[in-house]
Amino acid sequence: MQPSDLTLKQAVERLRCGELGAVEYAEDLLARCETARPLNAYVSQDGDRVLDAARALDRREKSRGPLGGIPLCVKDAIDIEGTATTAATPSLERNYPGRTASTIKRLFDADAVLMGKTNLPELCFHVTCDNAHTGPTRNPVKPEYTAGGSSGGTAAAVAAHTVPAGVGTDTAGSVRIPAAFCGIAGFRPSLGRYPTDGVLPMNASRDTIGLMARTARDIAFLDAILTGEAEVGPAPLEGLRLGVPMDQFFVELDDQIAAVMEDALLHLRRLGVDLVEVDAPDFAAARAETSGPTMRVEFPRDLARYLDEIGSDLTAGDVVSQIASPYVKVEVEPLVCGAGGGAAAEYARVRSEVLPRHRAAYQAYLEENGLAGMVYPTTPLMPAPIGETEKVTVNGKEVSIWQTLRHTVTAAVLGVPALSVPAGTTPRGLPVGLEFAGAGQADRTVLALGLAWETG
């Protein structure tokens, strides 16, 4: 096995015992990066810097932190001092913030090495990773398809074995969608579990940093480093109850996904899980009543705040005016340049009344039915072909590509943890994701479910 094919935990163990050197490991990963260059996963990378960091760690021998020389990639919407945060958009190409996001600093303090910054749709605004400025990121499994968005560069980099794990951001599914499309694991934590300073904002009350790796075990390991908690183990599945909202998450699925889900649910039952098909709260209403008001207020407000924090002379309008991707500009321009009348009052009502009501209804659903969480397909749609940015064909019918995030945005609205894990592949060989969502702050339960799934 090549070093680049090791999982994160396997590589950590070999680095720790001296069986693998940090330089040897970095060199093999950099060679894999070169092979995978046609995927366009990275927007910036400094191989010499990677090797210099690895040499310094090799010289330190036993005084390394828990990551001990593991190269990680980071989505180019997260600040790292000494590297540009461009958000893959023209106006920010020279944005060199003088800070490192706290979450990334914790990983560096554990002796992670930065492999590079990864591609995304401009300003995180799409469910594909097509980008008219930096080019599309291709799916390592089937390069004619998108890697998914918006953390598609990180997903592709991990799936192509150029790094064992990486960091993205998730506002409505931006970690979990590309994880599902690329056949890896992707974790959105509860709101507040990881710091979000130094992250270019999209919808600040939903934004969170998320983790991506080839296994849930590796994500649990990174989560323990970030939180200081003990690493979680697999959940006992015998008798565990999970909600299966058939009327909301199992309708209007791509037929290929439906077939994989049927097998996945059967496997969970065989493992002893009690799948409970009781009516769930109206998640569609939760999404519809909250998404517009929060985005209309938060995006222009917090983008302006971010630009001020980094000392930029740009305005939010300047950033929008230079967007290169038409399918992004059409989404962003009304948020920054629109009239926005009455948005503040509606936003206040959503924050004080609407969100608390929906979150309480979800918590009651779990408690009244004795549920540890829910399980459902990560996405209702398969990856779109490269270049398809508005409509896709599902079961012979054209639908909006934004339907891709119909499932993942629910956990974001509720502020709860959710983990996408590989569920299987279609006859054409495309991966399908299975998502576990838990109660608020029940991150360890969700991670334990993912570990149990992959070991069951």
Short mmCIF file of C-alpha atoms in Angstrom, two decimals:
data_model
loop_
_atom_site.label_atom_id
_atom_site.label_comp_id
_atom_site.label_asym_id
_atom_site.label_seq_id
_atom_site.Cartn_x
_atom_site.Cartn_y
_atom_site.Cartn_z
CA MET A 1 0.00 0.00 0.00
CA GLN A 2 1.28 3.44 -0.94
CA PRO A 3 1.46 5.97 1.93
CA SER A 4 -1.12 8.12 0.14
CA ASP A 5 -3.63 5.26 0.36
CA LEU A 6 -3.49 5.17 4.16
CA THR A 7 -6.45 6.51 6.10
CA LEU A 8 -5.78 9.35 8.50
CA LYS A 9 -5.63 7.08 11.55
CA GLN A 10 -3.38 4.59 9.77
CA ALA A 11 -0.99 7.34 8.72
CA VAL A 12 -0.94 8.84 12.23
CA GLU A 13 -0.04 5.46 13.73
CA ARG A 14 2.80 4.90 11.23
CA LEU A 15 4.17 8.40 11.68
CA ARG A 16 4.04 7.98 15.45
CA CYS A 17 5.96 4.72 15.52
CA GLY A 18 8.54 5.89 12.98
CA GLU A 19 7.52 3.41 10.31
CA LEU A 20 6.71 6.36 8.05
CA GLY A 21 8.57 9.68 7.89
CA ALA A 22 6.76 12.99 7.50
CA VAL A 23 8.84 13.86 4.41
CA GLU A 24 8.29 10.44 2.83
CA TYR A 25 4.55 10.81 3.42
CA ALA A 26 4.41 14.37 2.09
CA GLU A 27 6.37 13.43 -1.04
CA ASP A 28 3.97 10.61 -1.85
CA LEU A 29 0.93 12.84 -1.33
CA LEU A 30 2.45 15.58 -3.50
CA ALA A 31 3.04 13.02 -6.25
CA ARG A 32 -0.62 12.02 -5.95
CA CYS A 33 -1.57 15.71 -6.20
CA GLU A 34 0.29 15.90 -9.50
CA THR A 35 -1.52 12.84 -10.83
CA ALA A 36 -4.87 14.27 -9.72
CA ARG A 37 -4.23 17.76 -11.12
CA PRO A 38 -6.87 17.37 -13.90
CA LEU A 39 -9.54 17.22 -11.18
CA ASN A 40 -8.79 20.87 -10.32
CA ALA A 41 -9.25 20.30 -6.59
CA TYR A 42 -6.72 22.93 -5.45
CA VAL A 43 -6.62 26.66 -6.15
CA SER A 44 -3.27 27.19 -4.41
CA GLN A 45 -0.49 24.92 -3.24
CA ASP A 46 3.15 25.33 -2.23
CA GLY A 47 4.96 21.99 -2.37
CA ASP A 48 8.20 23.44 -1.01
CA ARG A 49 6.35 24.79 2.03
CA VAL A 50 4.78 21.36 2.60
CA LEU A 51 8.15 19.65 2.47
CA ASP A 52 9.81 22.26 4.71
CA ALA A 53 7.14 21.69 7.35
CA ALA A 54 7.56 17.91 7.03
CA ARG A 55 11.36 18.17 7.44
CA ALA A 56 10.94 20.25 10.57
CA LEU A 57 8.61 17.62 12.02
CA ASP A 58 11.00 14.78 11.18
CA ARG A 59 13.74 16.61 13.06
CA ARG A 60 11.53 16.86 16.13
CA GLU A 61 11.01 13.08 16.27
CA LYS A 62 8.96 12.27 19.39
CA SER A 63 7.86 15.78 20.37
CA ARG A 64 5.06 15.90 17.82
CA GLY A 65 1.41 16.68 18.37
CA PRO A 66 -1.38 14.16 17.75
CA LEU A 67 -1.46 14.82 13.99
CA GLY A 68 2.33 14.55 13.81
CA GLY A 69 2.88 15.68 10.20
CA ILE A 70 -0.47 14.88 8.56
CA PRO A 71 -1.09 17.13 5.54
CA LEU A 72 -4.65 18.47 5.35
CA CYS A 73 -6.34 20.62 2.73
CA VAL A 74 -8.51 23.61 3.60
CA LYS A 75 -11.35 25.18 1.62
CA ASP A 76 -10.38 28.55 0.20
CA ALA A 77 -13.05 30.35 2.21
CA ILE A 78 -11.13 29.92 5.49
CA ASP A 79 -8.36 32.30 6.53
CA ILE A 80 -4.80 31.08 7.03
CA GLU A 81 -2.08 33.65 7.62
CA GLY A 82 0.42 33.69 4.79
CA THR A 83 -1.98 32.27 2.20
CA ALA A 84 -4.66 33.98 0.13
CA THR A 85 -8.34 33.52 0.94
CA THR A 86 -9.86 34.14 -2.48
CA ALA A 87 -13.21 32.34 -2.13
CA ALA A 88 -12.44 31.48 -5.77
CA THR A 89 -13.74 34.86 -6.93
CA PRO A 90 -11.79 37.58 -8.82
CA SER A 91 -12.17 40.45 -6.34
CA LEU A 92 -10.43 38.55 -3.52
CA GLU A 93 -7.42 37.20 -5.41
CA ARG A 94 -5.07 39.43 -3.39
CA ASN A 95 -6.77 38.89 -0.04
CA TYR A 96 -3.99 37.86 2.37
CA PRO A 97 -5.59 38.08 5.83
CA GLY A 98 -3.23 38.50 8.76
CA ARG A 99 -4.91 35.78 10.79
CA THR A 100 -5.57 32.06 10.94
CA ALA A 101 -9.06 30.78 11.72
CA SER A 102 -9.16 29.34 15.25
CA THR A 103 -10.30 25.91 14.09
CA ILE A 104 -7.39 25.65 11.66
CA LYS A 105 -4.97 26.91 14.30
CA ARG A 106 -6.05 24.02 16.57
CA LEU A 107 -5.16 21.59 13.79
CA PHE A 108 -1.81 23.28 13.17
CA ASP A 109 -1.12 23.21 16.92
CA ALA A 110 -1.63 19.44 16.68
CA ASP A 111 1.08 19.44 13.96
CA ALA A 112 -1.08 19.25 10.86
CA VAL A 113 0.59 20.51 7.67
CA LEU A 114 -1.24 22.61 5.08
CA MET A 115 -1.31 20.78 1.75
CA GLY A 116 -3.15 23.60 -0.03
CA LYS A 117 -6.34 25.62 -0.37
CA THR A 118 -9.17 23.96 -2.28
CA ASN A 119 -11.60 25.05 -4.97
CA LEU A 120 -15.24 26.05 -4.53
CA PRO A 121 -17.98 27.84 -6.45
CA GLU A 122 -17.52 31.58 -6.05
CA LEU A 123 -18.31 32.74 -2.49
CA CYS A 124 -19.65 29.21 -1.70
CA PHE A 125 -22.83 29.91 -3.70
CA HIS A 126 -23.63 26.71 -5.54
CA VAL A 127 -24.34 23.01 -5.09
CA THR A 128 -21.88 22.09 -7.84
CA CYS A 129 -18.20 22.98 -7.85
CA ASP A 130 -18.38 24.59 -11.27
CA ASN A 131 -16.63 27.96 -11.35
CA ALA A 132 -16.23 30.27 -14.34
CA HIS A 133 -13.18 31.90 -12.71
CA THR A 134 -11.12 28.98 -11.37
CA GLY A 135 -12.66 26.20 -13.46
CA PRO A 136 -14.78 23.25 -12.30
CA THR A 137 -13.66 20.64 -9.80
CA ARG A 138 -14.27 17.19 -11.24
CA ASN A 139 -15.48 14.14 -9.39
CA PRO A 140 -12.60 11.67 -8.81
CA VAL A 141 -14.98 8.74 -9.28
CA LYS A 142 -16.41 9.97 -12.61
CA PRO A 143 -14.60 13.09 -13.86
CA GLU A 144 -17.40 14.07 -16.22
CA TYR A 145 -19.54 14.83 -13.14
CA THR A 146 -19.29 17.56 -10.53
CA ALA A 147 -17.62 16.93 -7.20
CA GLY A 148 -20.51 18.82 -5.58
CA GLY A 149 -20.59 22.09 -3.72
CA SER A 150 -19.64 24.10 -2.20
CA SER A 151 -16.73 22.24 -0.50
CA GLY A 152 -16.14 20.25 -3.67
CA GLY A 153 -12.41 20.90 -3.87
CA THR A 154 -11.85 19.44 -0.42
CA ALA A 155 -14.02 16.42 -1.22
CA ALA A 156 -12.19 15.74 -4.47
CA ALA A 157 -8.78 16.16 -2.82
CA VAL A 158 -9.68 13.65 -0.11
CA ALA A 159 -11.36 11.16 -2.44
CA ALA A 160 -8.38 11.28 -4.81
CA HIS A 161 -6.01 10.42 -1.91
CA THR A 162 -4.04 13.65 -2.19
CA VAL A 163 -4.67 14.11 1.55
CA PRO A 164 -6.25 11.79 4.12
CA ALA A 165 -8.69 14.48 5.32
CA GLY A 166 -9.63 18.10 4.84
CA VAL A 167 -11.67 21.01 6.09
CA GLY A 168 -14.65 22.65 4.44
CA THR A 169 -17.57 24.83 5.42
CA ASP A 170 -21.22 23.84 5.59
CA THR A 171 -24.14 26.28 5.49
CA ALA A 172 -26.85 24.20 3.83
CA GLY A 173 -25.03 21.00 2.89
CA SER A 174 -21.71 22.22 1.51
CA VAL A 175 -19.67 19.50 3.24
CA ARG A 176 -22.18 16.66 3.08
CA ILE A 177 -23.26 17.02 -0.55
CA PRO A 178 -19.74 16.73 -2.04
CA ALA A 179 -18.88 14.01 0.48
CA ALA A 180 -21.84 11.98 -0.78
CA PHE A 181 -21.02 12.66 -4.44
CA CYS A 182 -17.33 11.69 -4.03
CA GLY A 183 -17.86 8.61 -1.84
CA ILE A 184 -16.31 9.89 1.40
CA ALA A 185 -17.57 10.95 4.85
CA GLY A 186 -18.56 14.54 5.64
CA PHE A 187 -19.52 15.97 9.02
CA ARG A 188 -21.47 19.10 9.91
CA PRO A 189 -21.23 19.68 13.69
CA SER A 190 -23.81 21.33 15.92
CA LEU A 191 -23.72 25.10 15.69
CA GLY A 192 -21.00 26.39 17.96
CA ARG A 193 -19.03 23.15 18.29
CA TYR A 194 -16.13 24.55 16.25
CA PRO A 195 -15.15 28.25 16.14
CA THR A 196 -16.14 30.06 12.94
CA ASP A 197 -13.92 33.13 13.18
CA GLY A 198 -11.80 33.62 10.10
CA VAL A 199 -14.43 32.06 7.81
CA LEU A 200 -15.85 34.03 4.90
CA PRO A 201 -19.55 34.20 5.82
CA MET A 202 -22.49 33.11 3.72
CA ASN A 203 -25.38 32.72 6.17
CA ALA A 204 -23.73 33.32 9.54
CA SER A 205 -26.43 31.80 11.75
CA ARG A 206 -26.02 28.53 9.82
CA ASP A 207 -22.34 28.63 8.81
CA THR A 208 -20.03 26.11 10.39
CA ILE A 209 -16.69 24.55 9.62
CA GLY A 210 -17.04 20.89 8.66
CA LEU A 211 -14.72 17.90 8.37
CA MET A 212 -14.17 15.50 5.47
CA ALA A 213 -12.26 12.22 5.41
CA ARG A 214 -12.46 8.81 3.83
CA THR A 215 -13.87 7.27 7.03
CA ALA A 216 -16.08 8.34 9.91
CA ARG A 217 -13.36 7.04 12.24
CA ASP A 218 -10.98 9.66 10.88
CA ILE A 219 -13.57 12.41 11.34
CA ALA A 220 -14.13 11.30 14.95
CA PHE A 221 -10.37 11.53 15.51
CA LEU A 222 -10.22 15.08 14.16
CA ASP A 223 -13.29 16.05 16.17
CA ALA A 224 -11.58 14.88 19.36
CA ILE A 225 -8.54 17.05 18.56
CA LEU A 226 -10.72 20.09 17.91
CA THR A 227 -12.89 19.71 21.01
CA GLY A 228 -10.50 18.13 23.53
CA GLU A 229 -13.03 15.37 24.14
CA ALA A 230 -12.21 11.66 24.19
CA GLU A 231 -12.42 10.00 20.81
CA VAL A 232 -15.83 8.37 20.34
CA GLY A 233 -16.31 4.67 19.54
CA PRO A 234 -19.03 2.87 17.53
CA ALA A 235 -22.58 3.04 18.90
CA PRO A 236 -24.27 -0.21 19.97
CA LEU A 237 -26.96 -0.64 17.32
CA GLU A 238 -29.10 -3.42 18.76
CA GLY A 239 -32.43 -1.81 19.69
CA LEU A 240 -31.33 1.71 18.78
CA ARG A 241 -34.22 3.73 17.34
CA LEU A 242 -33.82 6.02 14.35
CA GLY A 243 -36.53 8.07 12.68
CA VAL A 244 -37.11 7.51 8.98
CA PRO A 245 -39.27 10.38 7.69
CA MET A 246 -40.52 8.56 4.60
CA ASP A 247 -42.96 11.29 3.56
CA GLN A 248 -40.28 13.99 3.53
CA PHE A 249 -36.91 12.42 2.70
CA PHE A 250 -37.85 9.38 0.63
CA VAL A 251 -40.07 10.98 -2.01
CA GLU A 252 -39.04 12.36 -5.40
CA LEU A 253 -35.71 10.57 -5.17
CA ASP A 254 -33.62 9.73 -8.16
CA ASP A 255 -34.43 6.06 -8.81
CA GLN A 256 -30.74 5.15 -8.47
CA ILE A 257 -30.61 6.67 -4.98
CA ALA A 258 -33.88 4.99 -3.98
CA ALA A 259 -32.44 1.56 -4.85
CA VAL A 260 -29.29 2.15 -2.79
CA MET A 261 -31.38 3.46 0.13
CA GLU A 262 -33.56 0.37 0.13
CA ASP A 263 -30.47 -1.78 0.62
CA ALA A 264 -29.03 0.61 3.23
CA LEU A 265 -32.15 0.56 5.40
CA LEU A 266 -32.32 -3.22 5.13
CA HIS A 267 -28.70 -3.40 6.32
CA LEU A 268 -29.46 -1.14 9.29
CA ARG A 269 -32.32 -3.44 10.28
CA ARG A 270 -30.02 -6.44 10.05
CA LEU A 271 -27.61 -4.65 12.39
CA GLY A 272 -30.41 -4.38 14.93
CA VAL A 273 -31.56 -0.80 14.37
CA ASP A 274 -35.26 -0.12 14.94
CA LEU A 275 -36.31 2.14 12.06
CA VAL A 276 -39.34 4.17 13.15
CA GLU A 277 -41.58 5.55 10.40
CA VAL A 278 -43.67 8.05 12.39
CA ASP A 279 -44.67 11.48 11.14
CA ALA A 280 -41.90 14.03 11.61
CA PRO A 281 -42.28 17.81 11.93
CA ASP A 282 -42.79 19.81 8.74
CA PHE A 283 -39.18 20.29 7.72
CA ALA A 284 -40.18 21.86 4.40
CA ALA A 285 -41.95 24.63 6.30
CA ALA A 286 -38.92 25.11 8.53
CA ARG A 287 -36.73 25.56 5.47
CA ALA A 288 -39.16 27.83 3.63
CA GLU A 289 -39.94 30.09 6.59
CA THR A 290 -36.35 30.70 7.63
CA SER A 291 -34.01 30.53 4.64
CA GLY A 292 -34.94 33.69 2.75
CA PRO A 293 -35.10 36.13 5.69
CA THR A 294 -31.83 34.96 7.24
CA MET A 295 -29.91 35.04 3.97
CA ARG A 296 -31.23 38.47 2.93
CA VAL A 297 -30.04 40.04 6.17
CA GLU A 298 -26.97 38.02 7.06
CA PHE A 299 -25.09 37.72 3.77
CA PRO A 300 -24.68 41.43 2.94
CA ARG A 301 -24.20 42.38 6.60
CA ASP A 302 -21.59 39.74 7.36
CA LEU A 303 -19.72 39.99 4.07
CA ALA A 304 -19.25 43.70 4.83
CA ARG A 305 -18.08 42.80 8.33
CA TYR A 306 -15.58 40.25 6.94
CA LEU A 307 -14.15 42.79 4.50
CA ASP A 308 -13.75 45.27 7.34
CA GLU A 309 -12.02 42.68 9.54
CA ILE A 310 -9.41 41.89 6.92
CA GLY A 311 -8.78 45.58 6.25
CA SER A 312 -10.06 45.48 2.67
CA ASP A 313 -11.04 48.62 0.77
CA LEU A 314 -13.67 46.58 -1.10
CA THR A 315 -17.37 46.87 -0.43
CA ALA A 316 -19.80 43.96 -0.68
CA GLY A 317 -21.03 45.55 -3.90
CA ASP A 318 -17.50 45.54 -5.30
CA VAL A 319 -17.19 41.82 -4.62
CA VAL A 320 -20.53 41.06 -6.29
CA SER A 321 -19.79 43.22 -9.33
CA GLN A 322 -16.71 41.13 -10.16
CA ILE A 323 -18.31 37.67 -9.83
CA ALA A 324 -17.40 35.70 -12.97
CA SER A 325 -19.98 32.88 -12.78
CA PRO A 326 -23.41 34.02 -14.06
CA TYR A 327 -25.23 31.31 -12.09
CA VAL A 328 -23.64 32.64 -8.88
CA LYS A 329 -24.16 36.30 -9.68
CA VAL A 330 -27.88 35.78 -10.22
CA GLU A 331 -28.15 34.39 -6.68
CA VAL A 332 -25.88 36.89 -4.92
CA GLU A 333 -26.64 40.18 -6.61
CA PRO A 334 -30.22 40.55 -5.28
CA LEU A 335 -28.98 39.90 -1.73
CA VAL A 336 -26.48 42.76 -1.83
CA CYS A 337 -28.09 45.14 -4.30
CA GLY A 338 -31.79 44.40 -3.72
CA ALA A 339 -34.23 46.68 -1.94
CA GLY A 340 -34.53 44.46 1.16
CA GLY A 341 -37.55 46.35 2.52
CA GLY A 342 -38.93 44.82 5.70
CA ALA A 343 -36.17 42.22 5.88
CA ALA A 344 -34.95 43.29 9.32
CA ALA A 345 -38.36 42.90 10.96
CA GLU A 346 -38.96 39.51 9.37
CA TYR A 347 -35.46 38.40 10.29
CA ALA A 348 -36.03 39.35 13.92
CA ARG A 349 -39.27 37.35 13.96
CA VAL A 350 -37.56 34.31 12.44
CA ARG A 351 -34.79 34.43 15.04
CA SER A 352 -37.06 34.99 18.04
CA GLU A 353 -40.15 32.95 17.13
CA VAL A 354 -39.96 30.81 14.00
CA LEU A 355 -36.63 29.04 14.49
CA PRO A 356 -37.23 28.25 18.19
CA ARG A 357 -40.63 26.76 17.29
CA HIS A 358 -39.23 24.46 14.60
CA ARG A 359 -36.26 23.41 16.72
CA ALA A 360 -38.54 22.60 19.66
CA ALA A 361 -40.80 20.53 17.38
CA TYR A 362 -37.80 18.50 16.19
CA GLN A 363 -36.58 17.89 19.74
CA ALA A 364 -40.08 16.80 20.77
CA TYR A 365 -40.24 14.41 17.80
CA LEU A 366 -37.03 12.73 18.95
CA GLU A 367 -37.97 12.57 22.62
CA GLU A 368 -41.58 11.45 22.19
CA ASN A 369 -40.54 8.58 19.93
CA GLY A 370 -37.38 7.58 21.80
CA LEU A 371 -35.19 8.36 18.80
CA ALA A 372 -31.42 8.79 18.81
CA GLY A 373 -31.73 10.70 15.52
CA MET A 374 -32.85 10.35 11.92
CA VAL A 375 -31.49 8.59 8.86
CA TYR A 376 -32.15 9.45 5.21
CA PRO A 377 -30.40 9.85 1.83
CA THR A 378 -27.92 12.72 1.90
CA THR A 379 -29.20 14.06 -1.41
CA PRO A 380 -32.30 13.33 -3.50
CA LEU A 381 -30.32 13.93 -6.71
CA MET A 382 -27.22 12.39 -8.23
CA PRO A 383 -24.16 14.51 -9.18
CA ALA A 384 -24.77 16.81 -12.14
CA PRO A 385 -22.64 16.58 -15.27
CA ILE A 386 -19.97 19.28 -15.45
CA GLY A 387 -21.54 22.42 -16.90
CA GLU A 388 -25.08 21.74 -15.68
CA THR A 389 -25.64 24.58 -13.21
CA GLU A 390 -29.37 25.28 -13.35
CA LYS A 391 -31.44 22.20 -14.28
CA VAL A 392 -30.82 18.47 -14.03
CA THR A 393 -32.82 15.48 -15.20
CA VAL A 394 -34.26 13.20 -12.50
CA ASN A 395 -36.22 10.14 -13.52
CA GLY A 396 -36.86 11.68 -16.94
CA LYS A 397 -38.00 15.10 -15.63
CA GLU A 398 -36.13 18.39 -15.42
CA VAL A 399 -35.82 19.86 -11.93
CA SER A 400 -33.92 22.76 -10.39
CA ILE A 401 -30.38 21.83 -9.41
CA TRP A 402 -31.03 23.56 -6.06
CA GLN A 403 -33.19 20.58 -5.12
CA THR A 404 -29.86 18.87 -4.41
CA LEU A 405 -29.76 20.44 -0.93
CA ARG A 406 -33.39 19.70 0.00
CA HIS A 407 -32.31 17.14 2.60
CA THR A 408 -29.07 18.56 3.93
CA VAL A 409 -30.41 22.05 4.64
CA THR A 410 -32.75 20.63 7.30
CA ALA A 411 -29.95 19.97 9.80
CA ALA A 412 -28.54 23.41 9.07
CA VAL A 413 -31.87 25.09 9.86
CA LEU A 414 -32.21 23.08 13.06
CA GLY A 415 -28.58 23.66 14.06
CA VAL A 416 -28.01 19.94 14.71
CA PRO A 417 -25.12 17.62 13.82
CA ALA A 418 -25.29 15.55 10.65
CA LEU A 419 -22.88 13.06 9.11
CA SER A 420 -22.91 11.73 5.56
CA VAL A 421 -21.31 8.33 5.03
CA PRO A 422 -20.94 6.24 1.87
CA ALA A 423 -24.01 4.04 1.41
CA GLY A 424 -23.17 2.27 -1.84
CA THR A 425 -22.88 2.94 -5.54
CA THR A 426 -25.26 3.01 -8.47
CA PRO A 427 -24.95 0.60 -11.41
CA ARG A 428 -23.00 3.36 -13.20
CA GLY A 429 -20.53 3.45 -10.30
CA LEU A 430 -21.52 6.80 -8.78
CA PRO A 431 -21.44 7.02 -4.97
CA VAL A 432 -24.57 7.58 -2.85
CA GLY A 433 -24.52 9.06 0.65
CA LEU A 434 -26.50 8.11 3.76
CA GLU A 435 -26.98 10.86 6.35
CA PHE A 436 -27.43 10.54 10.12
CA ALA A 437 -28.77 13.59 11.98
CA GLY A 438 -29.04 13.87 15.77
CA ALA A 439 -30.34 16.15 18.47
CA GLY A 440 -28.69 19.49 19.08
CA GLN A 441 -25.23 19.07 20.64
CA ALA A 442 -25.46 15.27 20.24
CA ASP A 443 -22.41 15.25 17.97
CA ARG A 444 -20.83 12.25 19.64
CA THR A 445 -23.98 10.20 19.07
CA VAL A 446 -23.98 11.05 15.37
CA LEU A 447 -20.29 10.23 15.01
CA ALA A 448 -20.81 6.96 16.89
CA LEU A 449 -23.59 6.04 14.44
CA GLY A 450 -21.23 6.66 11.54
CA LEU A 451 -18.57 4.46 13.09
CA ALA A 452 -21.09 1.70 13.71
CA TRP A 453 -22.31 1.92 10.11
CA GLU A 454 -18.86 1.54 8.61
CA THR A 455 -17.85 -1.32 10.92
CA GLY A 456 -21.22 -3.13 10.90
#
